[in-house]
Short mmCIF file of C-alpha atoms in Angstrom, two decimals:
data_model
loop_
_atom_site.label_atom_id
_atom_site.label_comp_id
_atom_site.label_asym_id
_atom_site.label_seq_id
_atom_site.Cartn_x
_atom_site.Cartn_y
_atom_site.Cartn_z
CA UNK A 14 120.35 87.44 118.20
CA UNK A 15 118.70 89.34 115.64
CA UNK A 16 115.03 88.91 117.48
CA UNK A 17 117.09 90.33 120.83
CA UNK A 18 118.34 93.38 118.89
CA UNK A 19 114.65 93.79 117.09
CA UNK A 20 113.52 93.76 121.16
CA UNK A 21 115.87 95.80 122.61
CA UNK A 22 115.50 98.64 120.10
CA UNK A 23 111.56 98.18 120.63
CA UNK A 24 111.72 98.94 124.71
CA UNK A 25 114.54 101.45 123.88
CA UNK A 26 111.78 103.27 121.81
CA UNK A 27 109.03 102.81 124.26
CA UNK A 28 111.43 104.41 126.97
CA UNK A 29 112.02 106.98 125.27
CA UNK A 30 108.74 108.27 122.90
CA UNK A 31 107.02 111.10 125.01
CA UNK A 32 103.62 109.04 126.70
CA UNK A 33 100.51 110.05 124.92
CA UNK A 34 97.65 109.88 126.04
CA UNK A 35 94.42 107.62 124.24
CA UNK A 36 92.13 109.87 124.91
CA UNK A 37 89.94 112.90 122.94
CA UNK A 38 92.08 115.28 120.91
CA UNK A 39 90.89 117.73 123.06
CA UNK A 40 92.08 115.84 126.09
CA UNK A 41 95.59 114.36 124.44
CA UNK A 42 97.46 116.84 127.12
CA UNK A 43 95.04 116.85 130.09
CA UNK A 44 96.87 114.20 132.24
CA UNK A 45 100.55 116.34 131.98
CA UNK A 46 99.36 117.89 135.02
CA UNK A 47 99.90 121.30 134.27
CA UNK A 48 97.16 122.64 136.48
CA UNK A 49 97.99 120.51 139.43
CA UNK A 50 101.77 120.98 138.87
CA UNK A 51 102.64 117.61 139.22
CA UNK A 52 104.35 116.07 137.16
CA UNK A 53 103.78 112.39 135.74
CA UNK A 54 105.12 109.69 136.95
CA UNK A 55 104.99 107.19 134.39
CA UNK A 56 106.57 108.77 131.16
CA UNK A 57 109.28 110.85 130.40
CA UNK A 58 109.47 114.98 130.95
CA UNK A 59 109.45 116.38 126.94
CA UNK A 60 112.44 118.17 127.47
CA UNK A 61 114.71 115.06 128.06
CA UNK A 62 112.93 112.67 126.25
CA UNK A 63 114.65 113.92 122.65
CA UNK A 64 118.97 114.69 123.69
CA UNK A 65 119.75 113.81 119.91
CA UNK A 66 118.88 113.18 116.00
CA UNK A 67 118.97 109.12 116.83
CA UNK A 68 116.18 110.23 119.94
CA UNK A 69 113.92 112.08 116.95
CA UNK A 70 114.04 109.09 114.86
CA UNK A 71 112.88 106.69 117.77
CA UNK A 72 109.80 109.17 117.96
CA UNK A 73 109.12 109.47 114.34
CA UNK A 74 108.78 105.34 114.44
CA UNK A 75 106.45 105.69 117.26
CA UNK A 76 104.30 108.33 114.99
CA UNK A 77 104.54 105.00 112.41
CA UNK A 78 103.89 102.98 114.93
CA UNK A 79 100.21 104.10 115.79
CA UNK A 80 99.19 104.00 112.01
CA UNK A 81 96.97 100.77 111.19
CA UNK A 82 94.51 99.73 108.92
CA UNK A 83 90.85 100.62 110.60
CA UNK A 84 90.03 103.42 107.96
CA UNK A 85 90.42 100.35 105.28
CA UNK A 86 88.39 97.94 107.60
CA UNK A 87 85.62 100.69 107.99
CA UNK A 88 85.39 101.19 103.61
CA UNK A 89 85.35 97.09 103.52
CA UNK A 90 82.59 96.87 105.96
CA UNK A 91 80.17 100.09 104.86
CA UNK A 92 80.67 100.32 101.63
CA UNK A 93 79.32 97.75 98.53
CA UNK A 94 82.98 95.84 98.25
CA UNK A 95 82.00 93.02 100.48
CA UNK A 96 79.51 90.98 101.66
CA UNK A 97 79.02 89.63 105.37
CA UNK A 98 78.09 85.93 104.82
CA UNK A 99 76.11 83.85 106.76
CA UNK A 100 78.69 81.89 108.30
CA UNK A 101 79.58 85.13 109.98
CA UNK A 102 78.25 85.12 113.49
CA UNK A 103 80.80 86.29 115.36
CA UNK A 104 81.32 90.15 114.05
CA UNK A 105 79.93 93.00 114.97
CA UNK A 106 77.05 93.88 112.73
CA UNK A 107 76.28 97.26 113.25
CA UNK A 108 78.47 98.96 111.03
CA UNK A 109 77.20 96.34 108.21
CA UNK A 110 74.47 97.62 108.76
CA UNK A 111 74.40 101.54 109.10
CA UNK A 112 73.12 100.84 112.33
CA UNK A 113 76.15 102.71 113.86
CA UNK A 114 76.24 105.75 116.05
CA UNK A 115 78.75 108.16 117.89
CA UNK A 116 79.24 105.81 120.27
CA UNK A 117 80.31 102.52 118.04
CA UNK A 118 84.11 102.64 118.32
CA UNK A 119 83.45 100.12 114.82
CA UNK A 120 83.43 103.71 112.85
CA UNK A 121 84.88 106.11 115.68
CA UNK A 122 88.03 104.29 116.47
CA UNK A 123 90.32 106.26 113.94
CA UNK A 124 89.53 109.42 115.13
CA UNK A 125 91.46 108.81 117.97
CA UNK A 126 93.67 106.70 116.39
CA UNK A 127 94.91 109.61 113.88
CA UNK A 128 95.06 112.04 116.59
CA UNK A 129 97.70 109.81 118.91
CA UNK A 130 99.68 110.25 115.55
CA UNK A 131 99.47 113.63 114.80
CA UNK A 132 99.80 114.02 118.97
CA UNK A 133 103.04 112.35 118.80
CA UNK A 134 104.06 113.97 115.46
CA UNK A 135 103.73 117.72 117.47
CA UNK A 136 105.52 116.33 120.25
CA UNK A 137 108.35 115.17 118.34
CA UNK A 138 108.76 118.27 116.36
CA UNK A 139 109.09 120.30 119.44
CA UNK A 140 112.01 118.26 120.44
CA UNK A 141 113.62 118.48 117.60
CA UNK A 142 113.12 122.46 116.98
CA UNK A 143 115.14 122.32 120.45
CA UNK A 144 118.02 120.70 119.46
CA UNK A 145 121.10 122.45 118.58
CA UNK A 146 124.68 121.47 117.31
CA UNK A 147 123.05 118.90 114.87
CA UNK A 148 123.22 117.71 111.27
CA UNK A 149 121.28 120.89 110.13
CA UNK A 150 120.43 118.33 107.17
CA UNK A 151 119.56 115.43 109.22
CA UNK A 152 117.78 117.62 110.92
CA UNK A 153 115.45 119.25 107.89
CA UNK A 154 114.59 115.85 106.94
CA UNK A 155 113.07 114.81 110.18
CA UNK A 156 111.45 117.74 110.10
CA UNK A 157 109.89 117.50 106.46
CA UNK A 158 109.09 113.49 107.25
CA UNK A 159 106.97 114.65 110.32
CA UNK A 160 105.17 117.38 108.63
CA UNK A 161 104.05 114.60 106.20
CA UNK A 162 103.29 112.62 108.78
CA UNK A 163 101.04 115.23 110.43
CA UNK A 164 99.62 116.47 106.60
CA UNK A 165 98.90 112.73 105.89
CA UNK A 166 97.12 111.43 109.76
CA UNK A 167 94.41 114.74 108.81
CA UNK A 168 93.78 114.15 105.22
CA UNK A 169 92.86 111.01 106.92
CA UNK A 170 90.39 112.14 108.96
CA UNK A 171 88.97 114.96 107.32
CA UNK A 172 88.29 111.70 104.51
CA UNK A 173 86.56 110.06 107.14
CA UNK A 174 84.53 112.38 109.91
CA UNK A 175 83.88 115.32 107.59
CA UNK A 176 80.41 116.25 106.95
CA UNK A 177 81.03 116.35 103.40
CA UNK A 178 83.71 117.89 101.07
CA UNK A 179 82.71 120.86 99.98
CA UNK A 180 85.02 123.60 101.13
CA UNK A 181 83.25 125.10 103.86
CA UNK A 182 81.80 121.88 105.50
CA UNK A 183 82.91 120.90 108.79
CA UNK A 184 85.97 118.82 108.79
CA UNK A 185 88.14 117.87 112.17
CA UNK A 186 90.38 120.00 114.13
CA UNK A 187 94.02 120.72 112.92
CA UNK A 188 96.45 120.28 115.40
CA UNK A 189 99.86 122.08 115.27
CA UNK A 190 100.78 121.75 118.77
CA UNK A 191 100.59 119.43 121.72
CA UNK A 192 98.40 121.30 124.28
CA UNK A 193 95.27 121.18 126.34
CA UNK A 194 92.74 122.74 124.40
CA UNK A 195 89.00 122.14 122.96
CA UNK A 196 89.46 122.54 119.61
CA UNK A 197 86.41 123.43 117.62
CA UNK A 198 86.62 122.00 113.30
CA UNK A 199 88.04 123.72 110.85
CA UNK A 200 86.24 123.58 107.52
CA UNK A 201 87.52 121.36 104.48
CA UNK A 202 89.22 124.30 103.02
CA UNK A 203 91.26 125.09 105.96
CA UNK A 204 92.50 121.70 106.58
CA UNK A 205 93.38 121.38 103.23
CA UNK A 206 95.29 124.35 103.23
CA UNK A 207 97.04 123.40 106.36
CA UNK A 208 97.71 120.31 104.80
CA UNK A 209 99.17 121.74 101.41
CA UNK A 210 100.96 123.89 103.79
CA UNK A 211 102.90 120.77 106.10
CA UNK A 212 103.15 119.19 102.41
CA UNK A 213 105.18 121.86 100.38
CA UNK A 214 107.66 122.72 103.55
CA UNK A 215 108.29 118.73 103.87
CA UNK A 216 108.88 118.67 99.94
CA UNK A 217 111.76 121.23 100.58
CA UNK A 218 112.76 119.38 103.10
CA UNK A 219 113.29 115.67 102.76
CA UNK A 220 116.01 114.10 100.73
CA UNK A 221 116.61 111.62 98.40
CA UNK A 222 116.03 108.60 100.71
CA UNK A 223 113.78 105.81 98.78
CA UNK A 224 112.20 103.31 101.37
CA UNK A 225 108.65 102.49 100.73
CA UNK A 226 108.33 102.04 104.41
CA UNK A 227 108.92 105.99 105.50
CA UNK A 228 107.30 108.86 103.80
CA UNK A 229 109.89 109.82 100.80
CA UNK A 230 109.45 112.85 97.93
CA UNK A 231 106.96 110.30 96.43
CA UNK A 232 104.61 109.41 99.29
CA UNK A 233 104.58 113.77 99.92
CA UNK A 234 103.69 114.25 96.27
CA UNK A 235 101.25 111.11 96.39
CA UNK A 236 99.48 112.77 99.60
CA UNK A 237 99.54 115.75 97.99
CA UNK A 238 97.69 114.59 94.83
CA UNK A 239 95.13 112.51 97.25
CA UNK A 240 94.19 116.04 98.96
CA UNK A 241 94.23 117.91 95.69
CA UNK A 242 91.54 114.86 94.58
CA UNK A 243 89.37 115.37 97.12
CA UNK A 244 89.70 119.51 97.24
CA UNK A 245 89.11 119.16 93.30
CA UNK A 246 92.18 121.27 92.43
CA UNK A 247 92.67 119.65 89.20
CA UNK A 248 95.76 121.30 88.29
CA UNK A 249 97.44 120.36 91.66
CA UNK A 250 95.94 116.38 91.25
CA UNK A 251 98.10 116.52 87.37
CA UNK A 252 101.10 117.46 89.05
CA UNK A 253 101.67 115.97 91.67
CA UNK A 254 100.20 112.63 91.11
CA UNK A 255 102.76 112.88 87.79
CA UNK A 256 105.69 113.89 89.90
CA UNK A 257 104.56 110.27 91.86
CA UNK A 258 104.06 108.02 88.55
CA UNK A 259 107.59 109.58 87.30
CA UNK A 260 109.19 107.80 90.26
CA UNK A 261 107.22 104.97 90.92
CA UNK A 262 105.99 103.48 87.22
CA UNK A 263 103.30 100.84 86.95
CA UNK A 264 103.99 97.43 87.85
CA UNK A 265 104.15 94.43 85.42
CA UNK A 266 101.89 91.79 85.74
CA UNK A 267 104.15 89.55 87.49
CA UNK A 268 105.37 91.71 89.47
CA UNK A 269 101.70 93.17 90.31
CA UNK A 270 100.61 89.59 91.99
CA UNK A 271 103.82 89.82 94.32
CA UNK A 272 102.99 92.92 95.95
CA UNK A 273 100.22 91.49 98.02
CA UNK A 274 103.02 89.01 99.45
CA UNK A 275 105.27 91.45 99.89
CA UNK A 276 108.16 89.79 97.47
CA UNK A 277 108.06 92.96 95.34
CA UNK A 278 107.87 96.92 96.19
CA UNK A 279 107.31 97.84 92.84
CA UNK A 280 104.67 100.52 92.62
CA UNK A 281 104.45 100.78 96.24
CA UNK A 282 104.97 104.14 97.04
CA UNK A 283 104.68 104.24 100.88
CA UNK A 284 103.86 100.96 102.93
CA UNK A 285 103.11 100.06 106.35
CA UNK A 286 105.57 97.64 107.48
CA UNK A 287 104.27 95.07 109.49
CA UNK A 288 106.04 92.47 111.56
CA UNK A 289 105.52 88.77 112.90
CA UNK A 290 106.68 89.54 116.52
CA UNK A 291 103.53 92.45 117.75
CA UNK A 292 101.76 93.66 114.50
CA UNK A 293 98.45 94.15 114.00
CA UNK A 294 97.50 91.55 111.03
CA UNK A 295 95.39 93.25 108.32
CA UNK A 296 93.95 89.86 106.78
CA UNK A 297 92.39 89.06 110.38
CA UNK A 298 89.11 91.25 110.32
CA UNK A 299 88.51 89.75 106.88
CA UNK A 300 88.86 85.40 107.74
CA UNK A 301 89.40 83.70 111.08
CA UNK A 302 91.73 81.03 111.32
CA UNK A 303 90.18 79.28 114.23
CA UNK A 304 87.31 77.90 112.58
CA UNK A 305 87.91 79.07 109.29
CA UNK A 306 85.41 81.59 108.71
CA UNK A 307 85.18 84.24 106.57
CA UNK A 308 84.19 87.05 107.97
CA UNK A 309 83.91 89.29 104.85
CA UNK A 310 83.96 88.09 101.19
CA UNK A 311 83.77 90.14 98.04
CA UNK A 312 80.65 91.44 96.92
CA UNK A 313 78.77 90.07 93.37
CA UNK A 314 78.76 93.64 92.27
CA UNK A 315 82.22 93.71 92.74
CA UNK A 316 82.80 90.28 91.12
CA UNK A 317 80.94 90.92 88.14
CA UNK A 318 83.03 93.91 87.20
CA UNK A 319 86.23 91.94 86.63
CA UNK A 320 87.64 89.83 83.38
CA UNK A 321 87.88 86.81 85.33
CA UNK A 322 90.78 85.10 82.54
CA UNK A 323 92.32 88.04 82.06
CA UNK A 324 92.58 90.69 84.46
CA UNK A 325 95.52 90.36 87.19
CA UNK A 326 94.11 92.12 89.88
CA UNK A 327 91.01 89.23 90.31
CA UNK A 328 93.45 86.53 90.67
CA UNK A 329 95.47 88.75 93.06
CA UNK A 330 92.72 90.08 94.95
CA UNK A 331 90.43 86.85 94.87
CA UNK A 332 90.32 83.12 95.63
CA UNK A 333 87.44 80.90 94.43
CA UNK A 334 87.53 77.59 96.40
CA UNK A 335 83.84 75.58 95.90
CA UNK A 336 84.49 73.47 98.22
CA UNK A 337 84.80 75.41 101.36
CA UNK A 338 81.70 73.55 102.57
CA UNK A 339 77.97 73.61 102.20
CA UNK A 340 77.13 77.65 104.03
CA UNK A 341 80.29 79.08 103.40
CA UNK A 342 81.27 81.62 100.90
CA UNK A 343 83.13 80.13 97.81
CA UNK A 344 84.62 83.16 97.28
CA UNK A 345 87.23 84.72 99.92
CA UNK A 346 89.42 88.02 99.81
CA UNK A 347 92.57 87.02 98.50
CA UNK A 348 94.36 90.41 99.07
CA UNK A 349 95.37 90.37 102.42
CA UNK A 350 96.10 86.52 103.17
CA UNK A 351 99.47 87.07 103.90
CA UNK A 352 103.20 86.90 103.43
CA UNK A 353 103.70 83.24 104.77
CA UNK A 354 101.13 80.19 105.96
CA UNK A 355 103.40 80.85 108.92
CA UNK A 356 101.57 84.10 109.94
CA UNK A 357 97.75 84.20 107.88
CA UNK A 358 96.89 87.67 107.65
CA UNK A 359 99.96 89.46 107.98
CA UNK A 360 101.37 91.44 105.55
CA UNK A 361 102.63 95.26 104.95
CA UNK A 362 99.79 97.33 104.34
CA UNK A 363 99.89 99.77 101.15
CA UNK A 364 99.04 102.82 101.87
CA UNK A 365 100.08 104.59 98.52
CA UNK A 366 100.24 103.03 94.96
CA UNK A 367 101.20 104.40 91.68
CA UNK A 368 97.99 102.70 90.20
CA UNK A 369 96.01 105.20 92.71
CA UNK A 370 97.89 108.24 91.28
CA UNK A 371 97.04 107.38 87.46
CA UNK A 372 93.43 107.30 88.18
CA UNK A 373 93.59 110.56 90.12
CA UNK A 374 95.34 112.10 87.18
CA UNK A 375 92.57 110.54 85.09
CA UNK A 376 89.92 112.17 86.44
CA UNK A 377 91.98 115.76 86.96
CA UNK A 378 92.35 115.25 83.06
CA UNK A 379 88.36 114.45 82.64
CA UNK A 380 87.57 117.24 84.78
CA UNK A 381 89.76 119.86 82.58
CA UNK A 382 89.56 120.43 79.14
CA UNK A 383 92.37 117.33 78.80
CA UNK A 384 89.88 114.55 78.47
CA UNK A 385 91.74 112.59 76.01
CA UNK A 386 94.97 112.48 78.35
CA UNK A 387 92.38 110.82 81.13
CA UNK A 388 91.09 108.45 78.35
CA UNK A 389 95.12 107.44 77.89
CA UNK A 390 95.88 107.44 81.94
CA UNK A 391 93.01 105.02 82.23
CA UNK A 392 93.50 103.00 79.20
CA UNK A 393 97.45 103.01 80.44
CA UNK A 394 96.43 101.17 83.86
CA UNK A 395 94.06 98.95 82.32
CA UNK A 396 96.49 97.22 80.01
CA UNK A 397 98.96 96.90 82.58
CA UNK A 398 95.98 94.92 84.06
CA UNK A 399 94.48 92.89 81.50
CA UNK A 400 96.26 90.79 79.25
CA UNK A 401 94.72 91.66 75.53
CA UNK A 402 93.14 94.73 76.01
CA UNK A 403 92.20 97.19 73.49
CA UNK A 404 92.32 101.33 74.68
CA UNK A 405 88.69 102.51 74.12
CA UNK A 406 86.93 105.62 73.53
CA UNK A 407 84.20 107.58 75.65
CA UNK A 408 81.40 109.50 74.43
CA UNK A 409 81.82 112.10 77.01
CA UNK A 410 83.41 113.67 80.53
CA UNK A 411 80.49 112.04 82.22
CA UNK A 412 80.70 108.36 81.00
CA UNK A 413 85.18 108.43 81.07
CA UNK A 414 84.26 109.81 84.80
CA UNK A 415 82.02 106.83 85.21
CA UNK A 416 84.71 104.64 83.98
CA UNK A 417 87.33 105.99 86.37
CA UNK A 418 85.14 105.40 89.09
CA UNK A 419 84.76 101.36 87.91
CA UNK A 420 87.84 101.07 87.65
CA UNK A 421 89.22 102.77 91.12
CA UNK A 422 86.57 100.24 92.82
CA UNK A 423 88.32 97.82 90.80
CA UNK A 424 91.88 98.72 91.67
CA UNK A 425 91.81 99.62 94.97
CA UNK A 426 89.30 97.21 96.19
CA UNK A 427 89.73 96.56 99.97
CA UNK A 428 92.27 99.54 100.13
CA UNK A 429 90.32 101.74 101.81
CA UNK A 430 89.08 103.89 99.09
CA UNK A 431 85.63 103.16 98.03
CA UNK A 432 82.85 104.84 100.78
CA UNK A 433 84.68 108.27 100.72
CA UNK A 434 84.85 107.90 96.82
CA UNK A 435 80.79 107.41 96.42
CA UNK A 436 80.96 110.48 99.45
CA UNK A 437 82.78 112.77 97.70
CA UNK A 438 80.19 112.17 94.09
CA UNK A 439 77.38 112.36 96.68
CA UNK A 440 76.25 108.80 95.78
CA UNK A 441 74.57 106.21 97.70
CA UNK A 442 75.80 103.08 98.83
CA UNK A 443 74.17 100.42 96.70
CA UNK A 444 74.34 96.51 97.30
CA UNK A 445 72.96 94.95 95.24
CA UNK A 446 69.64 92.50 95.68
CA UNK A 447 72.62 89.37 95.09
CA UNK A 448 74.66 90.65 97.88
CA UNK A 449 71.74 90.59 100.90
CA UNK A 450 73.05 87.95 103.03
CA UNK A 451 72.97 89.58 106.37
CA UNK A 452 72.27 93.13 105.94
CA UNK A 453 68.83 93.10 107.54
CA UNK A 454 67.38 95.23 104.71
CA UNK A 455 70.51 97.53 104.62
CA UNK A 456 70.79 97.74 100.88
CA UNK A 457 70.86 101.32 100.00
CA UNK A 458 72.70 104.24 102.30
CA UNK A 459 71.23 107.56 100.51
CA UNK A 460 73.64 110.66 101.27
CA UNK A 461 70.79 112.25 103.50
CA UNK A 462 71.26 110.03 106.21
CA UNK A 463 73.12 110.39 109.38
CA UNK A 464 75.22 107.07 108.51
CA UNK A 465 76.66 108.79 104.87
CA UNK A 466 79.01 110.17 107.56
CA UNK A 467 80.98 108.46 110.34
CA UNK A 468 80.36 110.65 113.48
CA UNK A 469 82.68 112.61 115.64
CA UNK A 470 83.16 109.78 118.68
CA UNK A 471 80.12 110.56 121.83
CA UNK A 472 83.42 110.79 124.34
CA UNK A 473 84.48 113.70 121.94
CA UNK A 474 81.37 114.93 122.10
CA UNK A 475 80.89 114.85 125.86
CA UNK A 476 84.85 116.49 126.80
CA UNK A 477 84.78 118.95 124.02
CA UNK A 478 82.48 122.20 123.97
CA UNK A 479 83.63 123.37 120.87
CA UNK A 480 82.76 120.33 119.20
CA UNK A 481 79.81 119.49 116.80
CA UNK A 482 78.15 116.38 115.79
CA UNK A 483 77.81 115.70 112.20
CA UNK A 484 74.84 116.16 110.78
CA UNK A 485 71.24 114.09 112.43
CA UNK A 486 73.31 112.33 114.94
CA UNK A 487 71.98 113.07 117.99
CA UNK A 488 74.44 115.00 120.33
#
C-alpha cells in the first residue's frame, strides 16, 4: 500500500511540475514555442500547472529531485583522493586523466544539471508569486526554500566552471527568470552577491521546520558560510557557519559512524534523500557489484594522513579487506557502501555537515587577527575525531592554514570538496609517485592548465553567443 501511495504521489508530481527542458541554459525555454505560437503538447501550460500551496510543494520536490551527486564524483575522480586501480577497465579514463575537454559530459554534465534546477526553481516561483487567497506564511516559506534552492544550484556551479575565484573572474550566468535568452557570465562577485542576496530574503523567510532533507535556517546559513568561504569574507564565514554549529553540534563518535548508513542525522545539516524504488545510487561510480570491482579506491596520500587506531572517520570512510584477490585494491571506499546489503550503494547523500562549518570558521579565524579561536575550532573537530588526542599549537597563520587544509581533505574526503579547495589556494593537483596506477603520467595538474578548470559544455558553447570558454580550451 505504502509503495502505491509512494507511486501515485510520484506521477502526481510528474503531471504536474512545469516540463523543462535538458538542454543549454540559454536554450532551457526555446522549445515553449513562443515564436511559433504553438503551444506544447507534452507538458503542462505554467499558468495551470501551480492552482495551490500543495501544487508549489510538488514543484519544489521536483527542484530536489534533479540534485545528484556528479559535482562529488567529478572531485573523487580529478582530484588526489582516489586512485583508479588496475582492475578498473571499464570507466571512463579521461577525466582521470586531465585528458578532458568541453565536450566530455564526465566534467560538463552538472552544468546542465544545476541549471534544470535553478530552471525549475524560477518556474516555480512564478507560480507561486501568482497565487492569491493563500497561507501568506505557507506561502513565504516556499518562497525563502526556493530562493535557497536557486542561491545553493549557483554557488554550485560558479565552484565548479569558474575560471577562478577571484572577484572579477568569469563565473556562470545567474538566472532569475525562466526565459529564452543567451546569457553571457557574470563575474564571481556578482554571483556571489546574487547569491547573498536569494540567501538573506530566504533567511527572513523560512520557518522553524527542522528536516535534514529540505533546506531549513541551517542549510541557508551553512550555504551562506560556504559562499562567504570561497568569496573570503571572513567576517560573514564566522557568522554564519556559527549560526550553523549552534544548531547542528558535532557528532559523537558513535553516532559519527552511523551517518554514512543513514541510522543517525546528527550533524547532518541538509541531505539528499535517496530512495530504493528510482534513485540514483551514490556508492555505484565508486565499486561495481557485478564483478566486484572497484572502480575508485582511496589514494596512499590520503591514507597516510589518517590515525589508523584512532581516528573515526578512517574506519567510517575506509575498508581494508587483503584478500580481495591477487590485482585488486585491498583498500575500498567505505563511505558510500550503503544503507542495506539489500541496495549496495545507496544511501542519502550529505550535502551539508556541521564538521564542514567548523573548519570554515577555522580558517575565517586564521585569516583574521583570531588565530587562536581557529587553533580551538580545529582542535574542537579533531577530538571529536580521534580518541586521545591532545589540542596543539601552530607556529603561525600559514602552518594552522596548512593544517585546516589536512584536515578538510581528511573530513570531507569523497564529499565533493577537495579540487575546488586546492582551486581556490591556486595549488596543483599532486598524486603522489605511490598512487600511479593508471594515470598515464597524469601526476601533477599545475593551475596554468586548461584542465585546473572544468569547461563551459561545447553545446553551450555552440547555442550561446554570449558565452566564453574558460581559459586555453579551444572554443
Amino acid at each position: 500500500m505504502l509503495n502505491s501511495k509512494i507511486m501515485k504521489r510520484n506521477i502526481m508530481l510528474f503531471k504536474k511540475i512545469v516540463w523543462t527542458i535538458i538542454l543549454p541554459v540559454s536554450l532551457l525555454s526555446f522549445l515553449a514555442c513562443n515564436e511559433l505560437d504553438i503551444k506544447p503538447t507534452d507538458g503542462i501550460d505554467p499558468d495551470k500547472a501551480f492552482r495551490n500551496l500543495e501544487d508549489i510543494d510538488m514543484g519544489i520536490k521536483g527542484a530536489y529531485a534533479a540534485i545528484d551527486y556528479t559535482l562529488i564524483e567529478n572531485n573523487v575522480t580529478v582530484s588526489d583522493e582516489a586512485i583508479m586501480p588496475a582492475e578498473n577497465v571499464v570507466s571512463n579514463t579521461n577525466a582521470y586523466r586531465w585528458l578532458y575537454t568541453a565536450s566530455s559530459s564526465s566534467v560538463t554534465s552538472a552544468f546542465r544539471e544545476y541549471y534544470i534546477v535553478i530552471d525549475r526553481t524560477n518556474r516555480v516561483l512564478t507560480g507561486l508569486e501568482k497565487l492569491t487567497n493563500v497561507d501568506e506564511t505557507k506561502k513565504g516559506h516556499y518562497r525563502g526554500e526556493l530562493l535557497a534552492i536557486r542561491a545553493y544550484a549557483h554557488l554550485e556551479l560558479l565552484r565548479a566552471f569558474s575560471g577562478g575565484y577571484e572577484p572579477a573572474n568569469l563565473a556562470i550566468p545567474y538566472m532569475l527568470e525562466s526565459k529564452i535568452s543567451y546569457p553571457a557570465r557574470n563575474t564571481v562577485q556578482e554571483v556571489v552577491n546574487f547569491v547573498k542576496t536569494d540567501l538573506n530574503e530566504a533567511l527572513s523567510l523560512i520557518g522553524d521546520e527542522a528536516s535534514v532533507s529540505r533546506i531549513s535556517k541551517p542549510a541557508v546559513y551553512a550555504i551562506l558560510a560556504r559562499t562567504a568561504l570561497y568569496s573570503k569574507d571572513w567576517p560573514l564565514a564566522i557568522s554564519a557557519s556559527t549560526a550553523a554549529i549552534n544548531a547542528k553540534p558535532l557528532a559523537s563518535q558513535q553516532n559519527f559512524a552511523r551517518i554514512w548508513t543513514d541510522q543517525s542525522e546528527d550533524e547532518v545539516i541538509w541531505s539528499l534523500k535517496k530512495s530504493e524504488a528510482s534513485d540514483s545510487r551514490i556508492g555505484s561510480f565508486l565499486f561495481r557489484e557485478d564483478g566486484g570491482i572497484a572502480l575508485f579506491a582511496p589514494s596512499s596520500k590520503l591514507l597516510n594522513l589518517f590515525d589508523k587506531d584512532n581516528d573515526i572517520r578512517y574506519s567510517s570512510y575506509i575498508t581494508y579487506d587483503p584478500d580481495r584477490g591477487a590485482g585488486k585494491s585491498p583498500y575500498l571506499i567505505k563511505k558510500y557502501v550503503g544503507r542495506s546489503s539489500d541496495a549496495p550503494g545507496l544511501t542519502n547523500i550529505k550535502l551539508f555537515r556541521t564538521g564542514e562549518m567548523y573548519l570554515i570558521r577555522a580558517e575565517a579565524y586564521a585569516e583574521t587577527p583570531n588565530q587562536l579561536l581557529g587553533t580551538a575550532d580545529l582542535n574542537q573537530l579533531r577530538k571529536s575525531r580521534i580518541t586521545g588526542y591532545t589540542d596543539q599549537t601552530f607556529a603561525d597563520k600559514e602552518a594552522l592554514i596548512r593544517e585546516i587544509y589536512t584536515e578538510r581533505y581528511k573530513e570531507l574526503a569523497y564529499e565533493g570538496h577537495r579540487f575546488f579547495d586546492l582551486k581556490r589556494r591556486n595549488l596543483p593537483v599532486q598524486r603522489s609517485a605511490q598512487d600511479a596506477v593508471n594515470t598515464s603520467g597524469a601526476l601533477t595538474l599545475e593551475s596554468g592548465k586548461a584542465q585546473y578548470n572544468f569547461p563551459i559544455p561545447a553545446t553551450e558553447m555552440s547555442v550561446n553567443k554570449n558565452m566564453i570558454q574558460n581559459p586555453n580550451y579551444s572554443n
